[in-house]
């Protein structure tokens, strides 16, 4: 049972590029209070804390020692996700992490088991599926806009993040690449819409063995690519639907596609790496696409943290759960294994479909007193 009331005390670990999006939002949500920022570079943590009015900054241990911290938001690089999460749990804190949950499913399972044994919660990005675009798509499917879902086609293809990211090496290392970096957005959305994945088949290639940083102070610096950079997968879902999906850092033609086809029509869904967008449907009698209403929050990254904080106080399940993230992680690992083996691979874990957010759900409304 919870023994606290009022806003949930939150600390961020990792003051890198992605932290600015979280800080801009979390410092405006009245149901959470950002009380600390930690980073290996304590000066960087101090600068971020000053900019956003956060009262404490320092290294990981010093932030975890703060009694007012209830929930740690783990924004470190993928290779550090599990270690930082374990440290937070050992300190008695709930943890919400950037994706992926861990580098491999075994590590993810241990993390969830550790949290359960301590009576603590784990949450994980992406929370984009909680935005207006995907939630409206979920409502449209539930209302029968396309009949029974049969299949999905998704793709996210570009020339790679090294063109704009000043330190992109980690995005081409084990635990990243287009599958682990972009895949969680698409796979989480697919699971939210179609239910858990049962088996996969995949192929994977590496377009270039070396890449060059294209922006920032290290522009022109080369680095080695460790993972496949073009992955195509077929997914079977337990409820009966199937999907074909591609994740690529090798496409000179940027492309984003997300369509779900049902027995009565097709739904064109907004980019699941965003919180808004246009939702369109085309039925068997339609000569063209029809736009559907989109309603819900478009606040951006951090709404998963907020939902988790409110769920802590209400003692109900949170939506961007560790179990959902673990299922997506197992699916990505199965895709990787299938591509290497040239054979179908099963996905053994299952997760509950997250409950839809009320259309009137507002991150700027104080609900915790």
Short mmCIF file of C-alpha atoms in Angstrom, two decimals:
data_model
loop_
_atom_site.label_atom_id
_atom_site.label_comp_id
_atom_site.label_asym_id
_atom_site.label_seq_id
_atom_site.Cartn_x
_atom_site.Cartn_y
_atom_site.Cartn_z
CA UNK A 1 0.00 0.00 0.00
CA UNK A 2 1.22 3.48 -0.77
CA UNK A 3 2.08 5.65 2.24
CA UNK A 4 2.68 8.93 0.42
CA UNK A 5 0.39 11.52 -1.08
CA UNK A 6 0.70 14.54 -3.29
CA UNK A 7 3.06 14.90 -6.27
CA UNK A 8 5.51 12.05 -6.86
CA UNK A 9 9.18 12.93 -6.42
CA UNK A 10 11.12 12.16 -9.60
CA UNK A 11 14.84 12.12 -10.38
CA UNK A 12 16.40 11.91 -13.83
CA UNK A 13 19.54 9.89 -14.44
CA UNK A 14 21.29 10.97 -17.63
CA UNK A 15 21.44 14.60 -18.74
CA UNK A 16 22.06 13.95 -22.43
CA UNK A 17 20.15 14.96 -25.56
CA UNK A 18 16.86 13.23 -24.72
CA UNK A 19 16.71 14.66 -21.19
CA UNK A 20 15.67 18.11 -22.42
CA UNK A 21 12.37 16.74 -23.78
CA UNK A 22 11.62 15.04 -20.46
CA UNK A 23 12.62 18.04 -18.38
CA UNK A 24 10.54 20.49 -20.40
CA UNK A 25 7.47 18.37 -19.75
CA UNK A 26 7.99 16.86 -16.32
CA UNK A 27 8.73 20.26 -14.76
CA UNK A 28 5.30 21.47 -15.94
CA UNK A 29 3.22 18.46 -14.81
CA UNK A 30 1.78 19.26 -11.36
CA UNK A 31 1.45 15.61 -10.31
CA UNK A 32 5.23 15.05 -10.43
CA UNK A 33 8.04 17.05 -8.90
CA UNK A 34 11.52 16.77 -10.43
CA UNK A 35 13.79 16.85 -7.37
CA UNK A 36 17.14 15.71 -8.78
CA UNK A 37 19.30 15.10 -11.85
CA UNK A 38 22.28 12.72 -11.99
CA UNK A 39 24.93 12.23 -14.64
CA UNK A 40 28.44 10.83 -14.91
CA UNK A 41 29.31 14.39 -15.87
CA UNK A 42 28.13 16.15 -12.72
CA UNK A 43 28.73 19.56 -14.27
CA UNK A 44 26.30 18.68 -17.07
CA UNK A 45 23.78 17.58 -14.44
CA UNK A 46 24.26 20.84 -12.54
CA UNK A 47 23.73 22.91 -15.70
CA UNK A 48 20.49 21.06 -16.52
CA UNK A 49 19.26 21.42 -12.93
CA UNK A 50 19.87 25.16 -12.97
CA UNK A 51 18.12 25.59 -16.32
CA UNK A 52 14.96 23.77 -15.21
CA UNK A 53 14.85 24.81 -11.57
CA UNK A 54 15.64 21.36 -10.17
CA UNK A 55 16.89 21.66 -6.57
CA UNK A 56 19.55 18.91 -6.52
CA UNK A 57 22.12 17.44 -8.91
CA UNK A 58 25.11 15.15 -8.60
CA UNK A 59 26.25 11.62 -9.30
CA UNK A 60 24.00 8.56 -9.30
CA UNK A 61 24.61 7.52 -5.70
CA UNK A 62 23.97 10.98 -4.30
CA UNK A 63 20.67 11.34 -6.16
CA UNK A 64 19.49 7.84 -5.22
CA UNK A 65 20.20 8.65 -1.56
CA UNK A 66 17.65 11.47 -1.56
CA UNK A 67 14.57 10.33 0.41
CA UNK A 68 12.24 12.56 -1.61
CA UNK A 69 13.03 10.58 -4.78
CA UNK A 70 10.32 7.95 -5.34
CA UNK A 71 10.64 7.35 -9.09
CA UNK A 72 13.86 7.32 -11.13
CA UNK A 73 13.68 8.17 -14.84
CA UNK A 74 16.58 6.34 -16.46
CA UNK A 75 17.79 8.20 -19.58
CA UNK A 76 21.22 6.61 -19.91
CA UNK A 77 22.52 4.85 -23.03
CA UNK A 78 21.11 1.36 -23.72
CA UNK A 79 24.21 -0.43 -22.42
CA UNK A 80 23.65 1.17 -18.99
CA UNK A 81 19.87 0.77 -18.76
CA UNK A 82 19.81 -2.43 -16.69
CA UNK A 83 22.65 -1.47 -14.34
CA UNK A 84 21.15 1.93 -13.50
CA UNK A 85 17.69 0.38 -13.08
CA UNK A 86 19.10 -2.23 -10.68
CA UNK A 87 20.81 0.49 -8.65
CA UNK A 88 17.53 2.41 -8.42
CA UNK A 89 15.64 -0.69 -7.29
CA UNK A 90 18.31 -1.50 -4.70
CA UNK A 91 17.84 2.03 -3.37
CA UNK A 92 14.11 1.36 -3.00
CA UNK A 93 13.01 3.48 -5.95
CA UNK A 94 10.54 2.72 -8.71
CA UNK A 95 12.12 3.09 -12.14
CA UNK A 96 10.97 4.21 -15.58
CA UNK A 97 13.56 3.83 -18.34
CA UNK A 98 14.18 4.86 -21.88
CA UNK A 99 13.90 2.04 -24.39
CA UNK A 100 14.95 -0.69 -24.65
CA UNK A 101 14.25 -2.12 -21.21
CA UNK A 102 17.58 -3.99 -21.31
CA UNK A 103 20.02 -5.34 -23.88
CA UNK A 104 18.55 -8.83 -23.85
CA UNK A 105 15.42 -10.60 -22.53
CA UNK A 106 17.23 -12.50 -19.77
CA UNK A 107 18.45 -9.21 -18.33
CA UNK A 108 14.93 -7.78 -18.65
CA UNK A 109 13.38 -10.77 -16.86
CA UNK A 110 15.84 -10.42 -13.97
CA UNK A 111 15.03 -6.72 -13.69
CA UNK A 112 11.28 -7.33 -13.50
CA UNK A 113 11.75 -10.17 -11.00
CA UNK A 114 13.96 -7.98 -8.81
CA UNK A 115 11.36 -5.21 -8.84
CA UNK A 116 8.52 -7.61 -8.02
CA UNK A 117 10.50 -9.07 -5.14
CA UNK A 118 10.96 -5.60 -3.68
CA UNK A 119 7.38 -4.48 -4.25
CA UNK A 120 8.54 -1.86 -6.74
CA UNK A 121 7.42 -0.93 -10.24
CA UNK A 122 9.17 -0.80 -13.60
CA UNK A 123 7.98 1.33 -16.50
CA UNK A 124 9.53 1.95 -19.88
CA UNK A 125 9.43 4.14 -22.94
CA UNK A 126 8.14 4.56 -25.48
CA UNK A 127 5.08 6.38 -24.23
CA UNK A 128 4.20 7.70 -27.69
CA UNK A 129 1.39 5.12 -27.88
CA UNK A 130 -0.36 7.14 -25.16
CA UNK A 131 -0.53 10.21 -27.41
CA UNK A 132 -3.62 11.40 -29.25
CA UNK A 133 -2.69 9.76 -32.57
CA UNK A 134 -2.30 6.16 -31.39
CA UNK A 135 -5.02 6.37 -28.75
CA UNK A 136 -7.46 7.61 -31.40
CA UNK A 137 -6.44 4.70 -33.63
CA UNK A 138 -7.05 2.31 -30.73
CA UNK A 139 -10.51 3.78 -30.20
CA UNK A 140 -11.29 3.59 -33.95
CA UNK A 141 -10.37 -0.10 -34.12
CA UNK A 142 -12.35 -0.86 -30.96
CA UNK A 143 -15.36 0.91 -32.50
CA UNK A 144 -15.17 -1.33 -35.59
CA UNK A 145 -13.93 1.29 -38.08
CA UNK A 146 -12.12 -1.40 -40.11
CA UNK A 147 -13.88 -4.52 -38.90
CA UNK A 148 -11.64 -7.25 -37.51
CA UNK A 149 -7.92 -6.43 -37.90
CA UNK A 150 -6.23 -8.83 -40.32
CA UNK A 151 -2.80 -7.39 -41.13
CA UNK A 152 -0.50 -4.42 -40.69
CA UNK A 153 2.24 -2.88 -42.83
CA UNK A 154 4.79 -0.64 -41.15
CA UNK A 155 8.11 0.85 -42.16
CA UNK A 156 10.53 3.43 -40.84
CA UNK A 157 13.43 4.08 -43.18
CA UNK A 158 16.08 6.83 -43.29
CA UNK A 159 19.79 7.32 -43.90
CA UNK A 160 20.76 7.09 -40.23
CA UNK A 161 21.08 9.37 -37.17
CA UNK A 162 24.81 10.07 -37.62
CA UNK A 163 23.88 12.97 -39.89
CA UNK A 164 22.30 14.97 -37.04
CA UNK A 165 23.36 13.37 -33.73
CA UNK A 166 26.65 14.78 -32.35
CA UNK A 167 27.60 11.47 -30.65
CA UNK A 168 25.80 8.72 -32.59
CA UNK A 169 28.12 5.78 -31.97
CA UNK A 170 25.87 4.16 -29.33
CA UNK A 171 23.02 4.04 -31.87
CA UNK A 172 25.08 1.60 -33.96
CA UNK A 173 26.21 -0.60 -31.08
CA UNK A 174 24.74 -3.77 -29.59
CA UNK A 175 21.37 -2.89 -28.09
CA UNK A 176 20.62 -0.21 -30.67
CA UNK A 177 20.58 -0.09 -34.48
CA UNK A 178 17.27 0.61 -36.25
CA UNK A 179 15.57 -2.43 -34.72
CA UNK A 180 16.29 -1.60 -31.07
CA UNK A 181 16.26 2.19 -31.51
CA UNK A 182 13.18 2.63 -33.72
CA UNK A 183 11.56 -0.77 -33.31
CA UNK A 184 10.11 -0.13 -29.83
CA UNK A 185 7.89 2.68 -31.17
CA UNK A 186 6.38 0.52 -33.90
CA UNK A 187 6.26 -2.75 -32.00
CA UNK A 188 4.76 -1.16 -28.88
CA UNK A 189 2.08 0.46 -31.04
CA UNK A 190 1.39 -2.82 -32.84
CA UNK A 191 1.05 -4.71 -29.56
CA UNK A 192 -1.24 -2.01 -28.16
CA UNK A 193 -3.44 -2.26 -31.28
CA UNK A 194 -3.25 -5.97 -32.14
CA UNK A 195 -2.19 -7.72 -28.93
CA UNK A 196 0.94 -9.76 -28.14
CA UNK A 197 3.25 -11.29 -30.77
CA UNK A 198 3.41 -15.09 -30.98
CA UNK A 199 6.17 -15.71 -33.57
CA UNK A 200 8.44 -13.88 -36.03
CA UNK A 201 10.54 -14.42 -39.15
CA UNK A 202 13.16 -11.92 -40.26
CA UNK A 203 16.13 -10.97 -42.41
CA UNK A 204 18.84 -8.41 -41.60
CA UNK A 205 21.71 -6.70 -43.41
CA UNK A 206 24.40 -4.13 -42.68
CA UNK A 207 24.65 -1.46 -45.36
CA UNK A 208 28.00 0.03 -44.31
CA UNK A 209 30.63 -1.21 -41.88
CA UNK A 210 31.74 2.33 -41.02
CA UNK A 211 29.88 5.62 -40.64
CA UNK A 212 30.95 9.27 -40.27
CA UNK A 213 29.60 11.80 -37.78
CA UNK A 214 27.94 14.60 -39.74
CA UNK A 215 27.34 17.34 -37.17
CA UNK A 216 28.69 18.87 -33.98
CA UNK A 217 32.27 19.30 -32.76
CA UNK A 218 33.26 15.77 -33.86
CA UNK A 219 31.94 16.07 -37.42
CA UNK A 220 34.04 14.06 -39.85
CA UNK A 221 35.00 11.42 -37.26
CA UNK A 222 34.48 7.83 -38.42
CA UNK A 223 33.24 4.95 -36.29
CA UNK A 224 32.51 1.23 -36.65
CA UNK A 225 29.00 -0.18 -37.05
CA UNK A 226 28.35 -3.23 -34.85
CA UNK A 227 24.76 -4.20 -35.75
CA UNK A 228 22.51 -4.75 -38.78
CA UNK A 229 21.19 -1.50 -40.20
CA UNK A 230 18.33 -2.85 -42.34
CA UNK A 231 15.88 -5.32 -40.76
CA UNK A 232 12.68 -6.73 -42.24
CA UNK A 233 10.35 -8.87 -40.14
CA UNK A 234 7.08 -10.78 -40.37
CA UNK A 235 5.09 -10.88 -37.14
CA UNK A 236 2.24 -13.20 -36.16
CA UNK A 237 -0.03 -12.00 -33.36
CA UNK A 238 -1.77 -14.24 -30.85
CA UNK A 239 -5.19 -12.82 -31.76
CA UNK A 240 -4.74 -13.83 -35.41
CA UNK A 241 -3.43 -10.73 -37.22
CA UNK A 242 -0.08 -10.54 -38.98
CA UNK A 243 2.30 -7.69 -39.84
CA UNK A 244 5.20 -6.92 -42.18
CA UNK A 245 7.62 -4.30 -40.90
CA UNK A 246 10.95 -2.76 -41.92
CA UNK A 247 13.47 -0.80 -39.85
CA UNK A 248 16.32 0.81 -41.78
CA UNK A 249 19.24 3.23 -41.40
CA UNK A 250 20.22 2.52 -45.04
CA UNK A 251 17.54 4.35 -47.02
CA UNK A 252 18.33 7.57 -48.87
CA UNK A 253 14.55 7.91 -49.27
CA UNK A 254 13.01 8.68 -45.85
CA UNK A 255 9.80 6.73 -45.38
CA UNK A 256 7.29 6.23 -42.59
CA UNK A 257 4.34 3.88 -42.97
CA UNK A 258 1.81 2.47 -40.52
CA UNK A 259 -1.36 0.88 -41.84
CA UNK A 260 -3.70 -1.67 -40.29
CA UNK A 261 -6.06 -3.54 -42.62
CA UNK A 262 -9.25 -5.16 -41.39
CA UNK A 263 -12.15 -7.06 -42.85
CA UNK A 264 -14.02 -3.81 -43.61
CA UNK A 265 -11.27 -1.30 -44.40
CA UNK A 266 -7.80 0.08 -43.77
CA UNK A 267 -6.63 2.54 -41.13
CA UNK A 268 -3.70 4.86 -41.86
CA UNK A 269 -2.11 5.56 -38.48
CA UNK A 270 0.18 8.47 -37.52
CA UNK A 271 3.92 7.94 -37.01
CA UNK A 272 4.21 6.06 -33.69
CA UNK A 273 7.35 8.08 -32.89
CA UNK A 274 5.06 11.09 -32.42
CA UNK A 275 2.16 11.92 -30.13
CA UNK A 276 -0.22 13.38 -32.72
CA UNK A 277 -0.81 13.24 -36.46
CA UNK A 278 -3.51 12.58 -39.02
CA UNK A 279 -5.66 9.45 -38.72
CA UNK A 280 -7.39 8.28 -41.90
CA UNK A 281 -9.64 5.38 -42.86
CA UNK A 282 -10.67 3.90 -46.18
CA UNK A 283 -13.54 1.44 -46.35
CA UNK A 284 -14.59 -0.87 -49.15
CA UNK A 285 -17.15 1.65 -50.48
CA UNK A 286 -14.85 4.69 -50.16
CA UNK A 287 -13.26 6.25 -53.23
CA UNK A 288 -10.62 7.98 -51.12
CA UNK A 289 -9.34 8.28 -47.57
CA UNK A 290 -11.53 9.86 -44.91
CA UNK A 291 -9.97 11.71 -42.00
CA UNK A 292 -11.05 10.63 -38.53
CA UNK A 293 -11.09 12.84 -35.42
CA UNK A 294 -7.98 12.74 -33.24
CA UNK A 295 -8.37 13.46 -29.54
CA UNK A 296 -6.19 13.15 -26.48
CA UNK A 297 -2.94 14.51 -25.12
CA UNK A 298 -0.07 15.66 -27.33
CA UNK A 299 2.15 16.79 -24.45
CA UNK A 300 5.06 14.59 -25.51
CA UNK A 301 7.68 12.47 -23.77
CA UNK A 302 7.08 12.00 -20.10
CA UNK A 303 3.36 11.23 -20.14
CA UNK A 304 4.25 7.60 -19.46
CA UNK A 305 6.14 8.75 -16.35
CA UNK A 306 3.15 10.83 -15.30
CA UNK A 307 0.70 7.96 -15.81
CA UNK A 308 3.01 5.76 -13.75
CA UNK A 309 3.19 8.37 -10.99
CA UNK A 310 -0.60 8.71 -10.86
CA UNK A 311 -0.93 4.91 -10.90
CA UNK A 312 1.41 4.67 -7.89
CA UNK A 313 -0.86 6.90 -5.87
CA UNK A 314 -4.06 5.21 -7.11
CA UNK A 315 -2.57 1.71 -6.70
CA UNK A 316 -3.59 0.68 -10.23
CA UNK A 317 -1.53 -0.67 -13.16
CA UNK A 318 0.41 1.85 -15.20
CA UNK A 319 0.21 1.68 -18.98
CA UNK A 320 3.83 1.95 -20.21
CA UNK A 321 4.68 -1.09 -18.11
CA UNK A 322 7.80 -3.16 -17.73
CA UNK A 323 5.85 -6.22 -18.87
CA UNK A 324 4.92 -4.49 -22.15
CA UNK A 325 8.54 -3.39 -22.64
CA UNK A 326 9.78 -6.90 -21.87
CA UNK A 327 7.44 -8.40 -24.48
CA UNK A 328 8.69 -5.90 -27.07
CA UNK A 329 12.30 -6.68 -26.06
CA UNK A 330 11.67 -10.43 -26.47
CA UNK A 331 10.09 -9.77 -29.86
CA UNK A 332 13.15 -7.79 -31.02
CA UNK A 333 15.46 -10.52 -29.74
CA UNK A 334 13.40 -13.10 -31.62
CA UNK A 335 13.68 -10.97 -34.78
CA UNK A 336 17.45 -10.82 -34.36
CA UNK A 337 17.69 -14.57 -33.76
CA UNK A 338 15.40 -15.36 -36.69
CA UNK A 339 17.48 -13.23 -39.06
CA UNK A 340 20.66 -15.00 -37.97
CA UNK A 341 19.15 -18.50 -38.15
CA UNK A 342 16.91 -18.07 -41.20
CA UNK A 343 13.95 -19.61 -39.36
CA UNK A 344 10.78 -18.68 -37.49
CA UNK A 345 11.24 -17.94 -33.82
CA UNK A 346 8.53 -17.98 -31.15
CA UNK A 347 7.89 -15.27 -28.56
CA UNK A 348 6.94 -16.91 -25.28
CA UNK A 349 6.04 -13.92 -23.12
CA UNK A 350 2.63 -12.29 -23.07
CA UNK A 351 1.42 -8.95 -21.77
CA UNK A 352 -1.90 -7.31 -21.09
CA UNK A 353 -3.04 -4.73 -23.64
CA UNK A 354 -2.75 -1.33 -21.92
CA UNK A 355 -6.07 0.22 -20.94
CA UNK A 356 -6.96 3.16 -23.18
CA UNK A 357 -6.49 6.65 -21.78
CA UNK A 358 -9.68 8.70 -21.39
CA UNK A 359 -9.82 11.23 -24.22
CA UNK A 360 -10.02 14.00 -21.60
CA UNK A 361 -6.87 12.82 -19.75
CA UNK A 362 -4.73 15.90 -19.11
CA UNK A 363 -1.12 16.01 -17.89
CA UNK A 364 -1.56 19.62 -16.77
CA UNK A 365 -4.42 18.85 -14.37
CA UNK A 366 -3.45 18.28 -10.76
CA UNK A 367 -5.11 15.08 -9.53
CA UNK A 368 -2.94 14.09 -6.57
CA UNK A 369 -3.66 17.01 -4.25
#
